[in-house]
Coordinates of C-alpha atoms and ligand atoms in Angstrom, one line a residue:
M1 CA 0.1 0.1 0.0
L2 CA 1.5 3.3 -0.9
H3 CA 1.3 6.1 1.4
G4 CA 1.9 8.9 -1.4
S5 CA 3.9 11.2 1.0
N6 CA 7.2 12.9 0.7
L7 CA 10.2 11.5 2.6
I8 CA 12.1 14.1 4.3
G9 CA 15.1 12.3 5.9
N10 CA 13.9 9.7 8.5
K11 CA 10.3 10.9 8.2
T12 CA 7.4 10.8 5.9
S13 CA 5.6 14.1 5.5
A14 CA 2.3 15.2 3.7
A15 CA 1.5 18.7 4.9
G16 CA 0.2 20.1 1.6
S17 CA -3.3 19.9 0.3
E18 CA -2.5 19.4 -3.4
T19 CA -2.0 16.0 -5.0
L20 CA -0.8 14.2 -8.1
R21 CA -1.6 10.8 -9.7
A22 CA 0.4 8.4 -11.8
F23 CA -0.9 7.9 -15.4
S24 CA -0.8 4.6 -16.7
T25 CA 0.1 4.3 -20.5
V26 CA -0.8 0.6 -20.4
T27 CA -4.3 1.1 -19.1
G28 CA -5.1 4.6 -20.3
D29 CA -6.2 5.6 -16.7
F30 CA -4.8 7.0 -13.5
L31 CA -3.3 4.2 -11.1
P32 CA -4.4 4.0 -7.3
G33 CA -2.5 6.4 -5.1
N34 CA -2.5 10.1 -4.5
F35 CA 0.7 11.9 -4.0
T36 CA 1.1 14.9 -1.9
I37 CA 3.0 17.8 -3.6
A38 CA 5.7 19.0 -0.8
T39 CA 4.8 22.1 0.4
E40 CA 7.8 25.2 0.5
A41 CA 8.1 24.4 4.5
E42 CA 8.7 20.9 3.6
A43 CA 11.1 21.5 0.8
L44 CA 13.2 23.9 3.1
E45 CA 13.1 21.4 6.0
A46 CA 14.6 18.8 3.5
L47 CA 17.2 21.2 2.6
A48 CA 18.0 22.2 6.1
K49 CA 18.4 18.4 7.1
A50 CA 20.6 17.9 4.1
R51 CA 22.8 21.0 5.0
A52 CA 22.8 19.5 8.7
A53 CA 23.7 15.9 7.5
F54 CA 26.6 16.8 5.3
A55 CA 28.7 17.8 8.4
V56 CA 28.4 14.7 9.6
Y57 CA 28.0 12.5 6.4
K58 CA 31.2 13.8 4.9
K59 CA 33.2 12.6 7.7
T60 CA 31.9 8.7 7.4
T61 CA 34.7 6.5 6.3
P62 CA 34.8 4.7 3.2
E63 CA 33.8 1.5 4.6
E64 CA 30.8 3.2 6.3
R65 CA 29.2 4.7 3.0
A66 CA 30.4 1.5 1.0
H67 CA 28.2 -0.5 3.6
F68 CA 25.1 2.1 3.3
L69 CA 25.3 1.6 -0.7
D70 CA 25.5 -2.3 -0.3
T71 CA 22.6 -2.1 2.4
I72 CA 20.4 0.2 -0.4
A73 CA 21.0 -2.5 -3.0
D74 CA 19.9 -5.1 -0.5
E75 CA 16.8 -3.1 0.4
I76 CA 16.2 -2.6 -3.3
A77 CA 16.6 -6.2 -4.2
A78 CA 14.0 -7.0 -1.4
L79 CA 11.4 -5.0 -2.9
G80 CA 10.2 -7.9 -5.3
T81 CA 7.2 -8.2 -7.2
D82 CA 5.6 -5.0 -5.7
L83 CA 8.1 -2.8 -7.4
I84 CA 8.1 -4.6 -10.9
E85 CA 4.5 -4.7 -10.8
R86 CA 4.0 -1.0 -10.1
T87 CA 6.7 -0.1 -12.4
M88 CA 5.1 -1.9 -15.1
Q89 CA 1.9 -0.2 -15.0
E90 CA 3.6 3.3 -14.3
T91 CA 5.9 3.2 -17.4
G92 CA 4.8 0.6 -19.7
L93 CA 8.0 -1.2 -19.8
P94 CA 7.6 -5.1 -19.8
Q95 CA 8.7 -7.3 -16.9
Q96 CA 12.2 -8.6 -18.4
R97 CA 13.4 -5.0 -18.9
L98 CA 12.4 -3.9 -15.6
L99 CA 14.1 -7.1 -13.9
G100 CA 17.2 -6.4 -15.9
E101 CA 17.4 -2.8 -14.8
Q102 CA 16.7 -3.5 -11.4
G103 CA 19.9 -5.6 -11.2
R104 CA 21.9 -2.9 -13.1
T105 CA 20.6 -0.7 -10.2
T106 CA 21.8 -2.9 -7.7
G107 CA 24.9 -3.5 -9.3
Q108 CA 25.8 0.0 -9.7
L109 CA 25.3 0.6 -5.9
R110 CA 27.6 -2.3 -5.4
M111 CA 30.1 -1.0 -7.8
F112 CA 30.7 2.3 -6.0
A113 CA 30.8 0.4 -2.9
A114 CA 33.8 -1.5 -4.2
L115 CA 35.3 1.9 -5.5
L116 CA 35.0 3.4 -2.0
R117 CA 36.7 0.1 -0.4
E118 CA 39.7 0.1 -3.2
G119 CA 39.9 3.8 -2.3
S120 CA 42.3 5.3 -5.2
W121 CA 39.4 7.2 -6.7
V122 CA 40.0 10.3 -4.3
E123 CA 43.3 11.0 -6.2
A124 CA 45.5 11.6 -3.2
V125 CA 48.5 13.7 -4.3
I126 CA 51.7 14.3 -1.9
D127 CA 54.5 16.4 -2.6
T128 CA 56.7 16.3 0.4
A129 CA 58.7 19.7 1.8
L130 CA 61.7 20.4 0.0
P131 CA 63.1 22.8 2.9
D132 CA 66.5 22.7 1.1
R133 CA 65.4 23.6 -2.6
K134 CA 66.9 26.6 -4.1
P135 CA 66.2 29.3 -4.8
L136 CA 63.0 28.7 -2.8
P137 CA 62.1 26.0 -0.5
R138 CA 58.9 23.9 -1.3
A139 CA 56.1 23.6 1.3
D140 CA 54.5 20.0 2.0
I141 CA 51.6 20.3 -0.4
R142 CA 48.7 17.4 -0.4
K143 CA 45.5 17.3 -2.6
V144 CA 42.7 15.1 -2.2
A145 CA 39.1 14.8 -3.5
Q146 CA 36.1 16.3 -1.0
P147 CA 32.7 16.1 -1.4
L148 CA 30.6 19.1 -2.6
G149 CA 27.6 19.1 -0.3
P150 CA 24.0 18.2 -0.7
V151 CA 23.2 17.3 -4.5
L152 CA 19.7 17.9 -6.1
V153 CA 19.0 14.9 -8.5
F154 CA 16.1 15.0 -11.2
A155 CA 15.1 11.5 -11.5
A156 CA 14.7 10.2 -15.4
S157 CA 11.7 9.1 -16.7
N158 CA 13.2 6.5 -19.0
F159 CA 15.1 4.6 -16.6
P160 CA 12.7 4.1 -13.8
F161 CA 15.6 2.6 -11.6
A162 CA 19.0 3.0 -13.0
F163 CA 18.7 6.7 -13.8
S164 CA 15.7 7.5 -11.1
T165 CA 15.5 7.8 -7.5
A166 CA 18.1 5.2 -6.4
G167 CA 19.9 5.4 -9.8
G168 CA 23.4 6.6 -10.9
D169 CA 23.4 10.0 -9.8
T170 CA 22.1 9.2 -6.3
A171 CA 24.5 6.6 -6.0
S172 CA 27.4 8.5 -7.2
A173 CA 26.8 11.6 -5.1
L174 CA 26.3 9.5 -1.7
A175 CA 29.3 7.7 -2.6
A176 CA 31.0 10.9 -2.9
G177 CA 30.0 11.7 0.8
C178 CA 27.1 14.1 -0.7
P179 CA 23.5 14.1 1.0
V180 CA 20.9 14.0 -1.9
I181 CA 17.5 15.2 -2.3
V182 CA 15.5 13.8 -5.2
K183 CA 12.6 15.4 -7.3
A184 CA 10.6 12.5 -7.8
H185 CA 9.6 12.0 -11.6
T186 CA 5.8 12.9 -11.7
S187 CA 5.3 9.9 -14.2
H188 CA 6.5 6.9 -12.1
L189 CA 5.7 8.3 -8.5
G190 CA 4.7 5.0 -6.9
T191 CA 8.0 3.4 -8.0
N192 CA 9.8 6.6 -6.6
E193 CA 7.9 5.9 -3.2
L194 CA 9.0 2.2 -3.1
M195 CA 12.5 3.3 -4.0
A196 CA 12.8 6.1 -1.8
G197 CA 11.9 3.8 1.1
A198 CA 14.5 1.5 0.5
I199 CA 17.0 4.3 0.8
Q200 CA 15.5 5.4 3.9
R201 CA 15.5 2.0 5.5
A202 CA 19.1 1.7 4.6
A203 CA 20.0 4.9 6.0
Q204 CA 18.2 4.3 9.4
K205 CA 19.9 0.8 9.5
C206 CA 23.1 2.0 9.0
G207 CA 23.3 4.9 11.2
M208 CA 23.3 7.3 8.8
P209 CA 22.5 11.1 9.6
D210 CA 18.9 12.1 9.3
G211 CA 18.7 14.0 6.0
V212 CA 21.2 12.3 4.2
F213 CA 18.4 11.2 1.7
S214 CA 15.1 12.9 0.9
S215 CA 12.6 12.6 -1.9
L216 CA 10.2 15.2 -2.9
I217 CA 6.8 15.1 -4.9
G218 CA 5.9 18.0 -6.9
E219 CA 6.3 19.7 -10.5
G220 CA 9.8 20.8 -12.1
S221 CA 9.0 24.2 -13.0
T222 CA 8.2 25.2 -9.3
L223 CA 9.6 23.0 -6.8
G224 CA 12.5 21.7 -9.1
Q225 CA 13.2 25.3 -9.8
M226 CA 12.9 26.4 -6.0
L227 CA 15.2 23.7 -5.3
A228 CA 17.7 24.2 -7.8
K229 CA 18.4 27.8 -6.8
H230 CA 18.3 27.4 -3.0
P231 CA 22.0 28.0 -1.9
D232 CA 22.3 24.7 0.3
V233 CA 22.1 22.9 -3.1
K234 CA 25.7 22.6 -4.3
A235 CA 25.4 20.7 -7.4
I236 CA 22.6 19.0 -9.7
G237 CA 22.3 15.9 -11.6
F238 CA 19.5 15.6 -14.4
T239 CA 18.7 13.5 -17.1
G240 CA 15.8 14.7 -19.6
S241 CA 14.9 17.2 -22.2
Y242 CA 16.9 19.8 -23.7
R243 CA 14.2 22.5 -22.4
A244 CA 14.2 21.4 -18.7
G245 CA 18.1 20.8 -18.9
M246 CA 18.6 24.1 -20.0
A247 CA 16.1 25.8 -17.8
L248 CA 18.3 24.5 -14.8
Y249 CA 21.5 25.3 -16.3
K250 CA 20.4 28.8 -16.7
A251 CA 18.9 29.1 -13.1
S252 CA 22.4 27.9 -11.8
A253 CA 24.3 30.4 -14.0
N254 CA 21.6 33.6 -13.4
D255 CA 19.4 33.2 -10.5
R256 CA 21.7 31.8 -7.8
K257 CA 24.4 34.3 -6.1
A258 CA 26.8 31.2 -6.1
P259 CA 26.4 29.1 -9.6
I260 CA 27.0 25.5 -9.0
P261 CA 27.9 22.5 -11.3
V262 CA 24.8 21.3 -13.4
Y263 CA 25.3 17.9 -15.0
A264 CA 22.3 17.7 -17.3
E265 CA 22.1 14.8 -19.6
M266 CA 19.8 16.1 -22.4
S267 CA 19.7 15.4 -26.2
S268 CA 21.7 13.3 -28.4
I269 CA 20.7 11.4 -31.7
N270 CA 23.8 9.1 -31.7
P271 CA 25.2 9.1 -35.2
V272 CA 26.2 6.1 -37.1
L273 CA 28.4 5.8 -40.1
V274 CA 27.7 3.0 -42.4
L275 CA 31.4 2.7 -44.1
P276 CA 31.3 1.5 -47.9
E277 CA 33.0 -2.0 -47.9
K278 CA 30.9 -2.9 -44.8
S279 CA 28.0 -2.0 -46.3
E280 CA 28.9 -3.9 -49.5
Q281 CA 29.7 -7.0 -47.3
E282 CA 27.3 -7.2 -44.7
W283 CA 24.2 -4.7 -45.5
D284 CA 21.6 -7.2 -44.5
T285 CA 23.1 -7.8 -40.9
V286 CA 23.7 -4.0 -40.4
A287 CA 20.3 -3.5 -41.1
A288 CA 19.0 -5.8 -38.4
Q289 CA 21.5 -4.6 -36.2
L290 CA 20.5 -1.0 -36.5
S291 CA 16.6 -2.1 -36.6
A292 CA 16.9 -3.8 -33.3
S293 CA 18.6 -0.9 -31.7
I294 CA 16.2 1.7 -33.1
T295 CA 13.2 -0.3 -31.8
L296 CA 14.8 -1.5 -28.3
G297 CA 12.4 -0.2 -25.5
A298 CA 10.3 1.9 -27.8
G299 CA 13.3 3.9 -28.8
Q300 CA 13.3 5.5 -25.4
F301 CA 17.0 5.5 -24.8
C302 CA 19.2 8.2 -24.7
T303 CA 21.7 6.4 -26.8
N304 CA 19.0 5.7 -29.4
P305 CA 20.6 5.5 -32.9
G306 CA 18.9 8.4 -34.7
L307 CA 21.1 9.4 -37.6
L308 CA 22.5 7.0 -40.2
F309 CA 25.0 8.4 -42.2
V310 CA 25.4 6.4 -45.6
L311 CA 28.0 7.0 -48.6
E312 CA 26.0 6.3 -51.7
N313 CA 27.2 2.7 -53.4
S314 CA 26.0 -0.3 -54.9
T315 CA 24.4 -1.4 -51.9
T316 CA 23.1 1.6 -50.1
D317 CA 19.5 1.2 -51.5
L318 CA 19.5 -2.8 -50.5
L319 CA 20.3 -1.8 -46.9
V320 CA 17.9 1.2 -46.8
Q321 CA 15.2 -1.4 -48.1
K322 CA 16.2 -3.8 -45.7
L323 CA 16.1 -1.8 -42.8
A324 CA 12.9 -0.2 -44.0
D325 CA 11.2 -3.5 -44.1
L326 CA 12.5 -4.6 -40.8
L327 CA 11.1 -1.3 -39.1
K328 CA 7.6 -1.6 -41.1
A329 CA 7.3 -5.1 -39.3
A330 CA 8.2 -4.1 -35.7
P331 CA 5.7 -4.5 -33.4
E332 CA 4.1 -1.4 -31.6
A333 CA 5.5 -0.6 -28.1
T334 CA 3.5 1.2 -25.3
M335 CA 5.7 4.5 -24.5
L336 CA 6.8 6.0 -20.9
N337 CA 4.1 8.9 -20.4
K338 CA 1.7 10.8 -22.3
T339 CA 4.0 13.8 -22.5
I340 CA 6.9 11.3 -24.3
C341 CA 4.1 9.8 -26.7
G342 CA 2.8 13.3 -27.6
S343 CA 6.3 14.6 -28.0
Y344 CA 7.0 11.6 -30.4
N345 CA 4.1 12.5 -32.5
S346 CA 4.8 16.1 -32.7
G347 CA 8.7 15.4 -33.4
I348 CA 7.7 13.3 -36.7
E349 CA 5.3 15.9 -37.8
K350 CA 7.8 18.6 -37.4
L351 CA 10.4 16.2 -39.1
L352 CA 8.1 15.9 -42.2
A353 CA 7.5 19.3 -42.5
L354 CA 11.1 20.1 -43.1
Q355 CA 12.0 20.6 -46.8
G356 CA 13.8 17.5 -48.5
V357 CA 12.6 15.0 -45.9
R358 CA 11.1 11.9 -47.2
A359 CA 9.5 9.4 -45.1
L360 CA 10.3 5.8 -45.7
V361 CA 8.3 4.1 -42.8
Q362 CA 5.6 6.0 -41.1
R363 CA 2.4 3.6 -40.0
R364 CA -0.4 5.3 -38.0
D365 CA -2.0 1.7 -37.1
A366 CA -1.1 1.5 -33.1
A367 CA -3.9 -0.1 -31.4
N368 CA -2.9 1.6 -28.0
E369 CA -3.4 5.4 -28.2
Y370 CA -0.1 5.7 -26.1
A371 CA 2.1 3.2 -28.3
A372 CA 4.6 4.1 -30.8
T373 CA 5.5 2.5 -34.3
A374 CA 8.7 3.0 -35.7
T375 CA 9.6 5.7 -38.4
L376 CA 12.4 5.9 -40.7
F377 CA 13.0 9.1 -42.8
E378 CA 15.7 10.2 -45.1
V379 CA 17.4 13.4 -46.5
A380 CA 20.2 14.5 -48.9
A381 CA 23.5 15.4 -46.8
D382 CA 23.5 19.1 -48.2
T383 CA 19.9 19.4 -46.9
F384 CA 21.2 18.1 -43.4
I385 CA 24.2 20.4 -43.4
A386 CA 22.0 23.5 -44.3
N387 CA 19.2 22.7 -41.6
P388 CA 20.1 22.4 -38.0
D389 CA 16.3 21.5 -37.0
L390 CA 17.3 18.2 -38.8
Q391 CA 19.3 17.6 -35.4
E392 CA 16.5 17.8 -32.9
E393 CA 16.1 14.9 -30.8
V394 CA 13.0 12.8 -31.9
F395 CA 12.8 10.6 -28.6
G396 CA 11.1 7.2 -29.6
P397 CA 11.8 4.6 -32.4
S398 CA 12.9 6.9 -35.0
S399 CA 16.0 7.5 -37.4
L400 CA 17.1 9.6 -40.1
I401 CA 19.0 8.3 -43.1
I402 CA 21.6 10.9 -44.3
R403 CA 22.5 10.1 -47.9
C404 CA 26.2 11.5 -48.9
S405 CA 27.4 11.3 -52.2
S406 CA 31.1 11.7 -51.5
V407 CA 33.9 11.7 -48.8
H408 CA 33.9 15.2 -48.6
Q409 CA 30.2 15.5 -48.2
L410 CA 30.1 12.9 -45.2
N411 CA 32.9 14.9 -43.8
E412 CA 31.1 18.1 -43.8
A413 CA 27.9 16.7 -42.5
V414 CA 29.7 15.1 -39.6
S415 CA 31.4 18.5 -39.0
S416 CA 27.9 20.0 -39.0
M417 CA 27.0 17.8 -36.3
H418 CA 26.2 19.0 -32.6
G419 CA 27.9 17.1 -29.6
Q420 CA 26.5 13.5 -28.9
L421 CA 26.5 11.0 -26.2
T422 CA 27.9 8.3 -28.7
G423 CA 29.1 7.7 -32.4
T424 CA 29.2 4.4 -34.1
V425 CA 31.3 3.4 -36.9
M426 CA 30.4 0.2 -38.9
G427 CA 33.2 -0.4 -41.0
T428 CA 35.8 -3.3 -41.8
D429 CA 39.5 -2.5 -41.4
T430 CA 40.1 -0.9 -44.6
D431 CA 37.0 1.2 -44.0
V432 CA 38.7 2.4 -40.7
A433 CA 41.9 2.9 -42.2
V434 CA 40.4 4.8 -45.4
F435 CA 38.1 6.9 -43.3
A436 CA 40.5 7.8 -40.2
E437 CA 39.7 11.7 -41.1
T438 CA 36.0 11.1 -40.9
I439 CA 36.4 9.0 -37.6
D440 CA 38.6 11.6 -36.0
L441 CA 35.8 14.4 -37.0
L442 CA 33.3 12.3 -35.3
T443 CA 35.4 11.4 -32.3
D444 CA 35.5 15.5 -31.5
R445 CA 32.0 15.3 -31.3
V446 CA 30.8 12.3 -29.0
G447 CA 31.5 10.6 -25.6
R448 CA 31.7 7.3 -26.6
L449 CA 32.8 5.7 -29.9
V450 CA 31.5 2.4 -30.7
F451 CA 33.0 0.0 -33.6
N452 CA 30.6 -2.6 -35.2
G453 CA 28.4 -2.7 -32.3
V454 CA 25.0 -0.8 -31.6
P455 CA 25.0 2.4 -29.2
T456 CA 22.1 1.2 -26.9
G457 CA 23.3 -1.0 -24.0
V458 CA 25.8 1.3 -21.7
E459 CA 28.0 -1.0 -19.7
V460 CA 28.4 0.2 -15.9
G461 CA 32.0 0.0 -15.3
Q462 CA 35.1 1.6 -14.7
A463 CA 36.2 2.8 -18.1
M464 CA 32.7 3.9 -19.2
V465 CA 32.1 7.4 -20.4
H466 CA 28.4 8.3 -21.0
G467 CA 28.7 12.1 -21.5
G468 CA 29.7 14.3 -24.5
P469 CA 30.1 17.5 -25.8
F470 CA 26.9 20.0 -25.5
P471 CA 23.9 19.7 -25.9
A472 CA 24.4 16.2 -25.0
T473 CA 25.5 17.3 -21.6
T474 CA 26.2 20.7 -20.4
D475 CA 29.6 19.6 -19.1
S476 CA 31.6 17.4 -21.5
R477 CA 34.3 16.7 -18.8
S478 CA 31.8 14.5 -17.1
T479 CA 30.0 11.1 -17.4
S480 CA 26.6 10.0 -15.7
V481 CA 27.4 6.4 -16.0
G482 CA 30.4 4.3 -14.7
A483 CA 32.8 4.8 -11.7
D484 CA 33.8 8.2 -12.8
A485 CA 30.4 9.7 -12.2
I486 CA 31.3 10.2 -8.6
K487 CA 33.9 12.9 -9.7
R488 CA 31.0 15.1 -10.6
F489 CA 30.5 15.5 -6.9
V490 CA 33.8 16.4 -5.4
R491 CA 36.2 19.0 -5.7
P492 CA 40.2 19.0 -5.1
V493 CA 41.3 20.4 -1.6
C494 CA 45.0 21.1 -1.2
Y495 CA 46.5 21.2 2.2
Q496 CA 49.6 23.2 2.7
D497 CA 52.1 22.3 5.7
C498 CA 48.9 20.7 7.4
P499 CA 49.5 18.9 10.7
Q500 CA 49.2 15.3 10.3
E501 CA 46.0 15.1 13.2
H502 CA 44.3 17.4 11.1
L503 CA 44.7 15.5 7.5
P504 CA 42.2 13.7 6.1
D505 CA 43.1 9.9 6.2
A506 CA 43.7 9.6 2.4
L507 CA 46.6 12.1 3.0
K508 CA 48.2 10.9 6.2
D509 CA 51.8 9.9 6.1
A510 CA 51.1 6.5 7.3
N511 CA 48.2 5.6 4.6
P512 CA 45.8 4.2 6.9
L513 CA 43.3 3.5 4.5
G514 CA 45.9 1.6 2.1
I515 CA 45.2 3.3 -1.0
M516 CA 47.1 4.2 -4.1
R517 CA 48.7 7.4 -4.0
K518 CA 51.0 9.7 -6.0
I519 CA 53.9 10.7 -3.7
N520 CA 56.5 13.2 -5.3
S521 CA 55.2 12.0 -8.7
V522 CA 55.6 8.2 -8.1
L523 CA 52.5 6.0 -7.6
T524 CA 52.5 3.6 -4.3
R525 CA 50.5 2.2 -1.6
G526 CA 53.3 2.6 0.9
P527 CA 53.6 5.2 3.6
V528 CA 55.4 8.6 3.2
D529 CA 58.7 7.7 4.9
L530 CA 59.0 4.8 2.8
A531 CA 58.4 6.4 -0.3
V532 CA 60.7 9.1 0.2
A533 CA 63.7 7.0 1.5
M534 CA 63.2 4.7 -1.6
Q535 CA 62.9 8.0 -3.8
T536 CA 66.3 9.3 -2.2
A537 CA 68.2 5.8 -2.3
K538 CA 67.3 5.9 -6.2
A539 CA 68.5 9.6 -6.9
Ligands
NAP1 P1 11.6 16.3 -18.7 O1 10.3 17.2 -19.4 O2 12.7 17.0 -19.1 O3 11.6 16.3 -17.4 C1 12.5 16.0 -16.5 C2 12.6 16.5 -14.9 O4 12.8 17.8 -15.2 C3 11.3 16.1 -14.4 O5 11.2 15.9 -13.0 C4 10.5 17.4 -14.6 O6 9.5 17.6 -13.8 C5 11.6 18.3 -14.6 N1 11.5 19.5 -14.9 C6 10.6 20.0 -16.4 N2 10.7 21.4 -16.7 C7 11.5 21.6 -15.5 C8 11.8 23.3 -15.5 N3 11.7 24.3 -16.3 N4 12.7 23.4 -14.2 C9 13.3 22.4 -13.5 N5 12.6 21.1 -13.9 C10 11.9 20.9 -14.7 O7 11.9 14.8 -19.2 P2 11.0 13.8 -19.4 O8 9.7 14.1 -18.6 O9 11.7 12.4 -18.6 O10 10.7 13.8 -20.8 C11 10.3 14.4 -21.7 C12 11.4 14.6 -23.0 O11 12.7 14.5 -22.3 C13 11.3 13.5 -24.0 O12 10.5 13.3 -24.9 C14 12.8 13.3 -24.4 O13 12.7 14.1 -25.7 C15 13.5 13.9 -23.6 N6 14.3 13.1 -22.6 C16 15.6 12.8 -23.1 C17 16.5 11.7 -22.5 C18 17.9 11.6 -22.9 O14 18.4 10.8 -22.0 N7 18.3 12.2 -24.0 C19 15.5 11.1 -21.3 C20 14.6 11.1 -20.9 C21 13.7 12.1 -21.6 P3 7.9 17.1 -13.9 O15 7.8 15.9 -13.4 O16 7.0 18.4 -13.4 O17 7.6 17.0 -15.2

């Protein structure tokens, strides 16, 4: 039974009189449960608790935070069928996908726990004092990553677990030592409540400070903006539309006395280059791979391949025809919510209204009002180059083929592209050698380069980069998936001639955490005196 309340640290709270309900695109009706919108006083209470919690939470040991993250994972795993059933209704996503995403979410939490235990992510660097250096002595200087403070997370609609309440932003911020306030996504409020409850229980079991986590219900344009502008918020994690992401980015830059980092992952159409020899040898396999990737999860992935660059040759028409046939035959799929379904349909209309765009696949026979059928369009490269509107994200199972008549035109088209999360190269070894310049141009515009695969499916690991130049994200130096996501929520702090007792453990001479550190430019797990003795002996 859902309570419909906000979670403010350790308590539930529903002081307001306005409520929201979750709408199901599966049943076409509202689901049971009234969710009470947070009042301003409740939002301020969550902020004050987060600020107070930070003073305690930032001093927790890596092991204490790792145990907290593992406990959240255990609590989520224990939610069982209640969670999956509610989320299926709220999102239209099938059971298998959600079970997989639940595993990904708990795996992500455990990955950050392991990262904390290993410890070297804090990038501890020690330059020991050189009192006899001429002409000037050097002070003892040590630096390490420290948490920023309370982080505001906007849950994403398209990954109700892995990018939502207990998703990557929350996991990485908590791992870094930052309290988290989640603005629940209004399209999966029941899911949010179950996930937030799991985090709240874990916080209490692990003795974490009251306010280390809160989850608030409300609209983005009101509650979301109020939280984003509050001085106690020190960073923002967001996944969603360009419009909302930029509204938050601008609010940080213009409406706050102190701007803060806004990590917004917004709009990406994920170009794929189908190079000529690959097309000649494997046009049918390539078409099948692309069709499966375009339609996966009703195309509601930030890595959905929305642009296909082909260099005209004898097999281009075969490839395009095969892809069109496969997409025509693909079953309809229920979309996440009314807004996303509406945006998909209006995105298609907008594309069709543009000069030079030809529809190759466009069915209008979906039985469910909130289901999408796949669409495929094509356009000549010179039209694509001349019209930036062709680069607007159509969020759903849709792709646009760019027909290029020369290598020069292909390079120009790739150069005209905005920043993207991913770029994919379908090419033989010969293609990759011949098109090295094109691939270089693509590399400058993406966060992840995929060879002979598809961009959908993002591994949560140590080396993953899920980011990219604007407008894919507002900060191309960051990733929202993988171990480095934690770096978004820390800043380097340098200690000069600091007494041992006052140094963070990561910087103490004895290295009590046993982590890898750089001492006088050499990586070592040893204590400072041993490292210096070895360096002196070598010299
Ligand atoms: P959204 O509309 O951008 O909403 C995301 C979050 O931002 C929600 O919590 C929303 O609040 C909040 N919000 C909206 N306007 C805001 C504002 N002015 N200030 C502060 N917060 C604001 O995204 P969505 O609902 O997930 O999907 C809508 C569209 O976003 C899709 O059709 C698609 O084009 C795009 N999208 C892209 C990706 C991607 O990864 N590239 C992923 C998901 C969606 P409410 O709950 O009140 O709406």
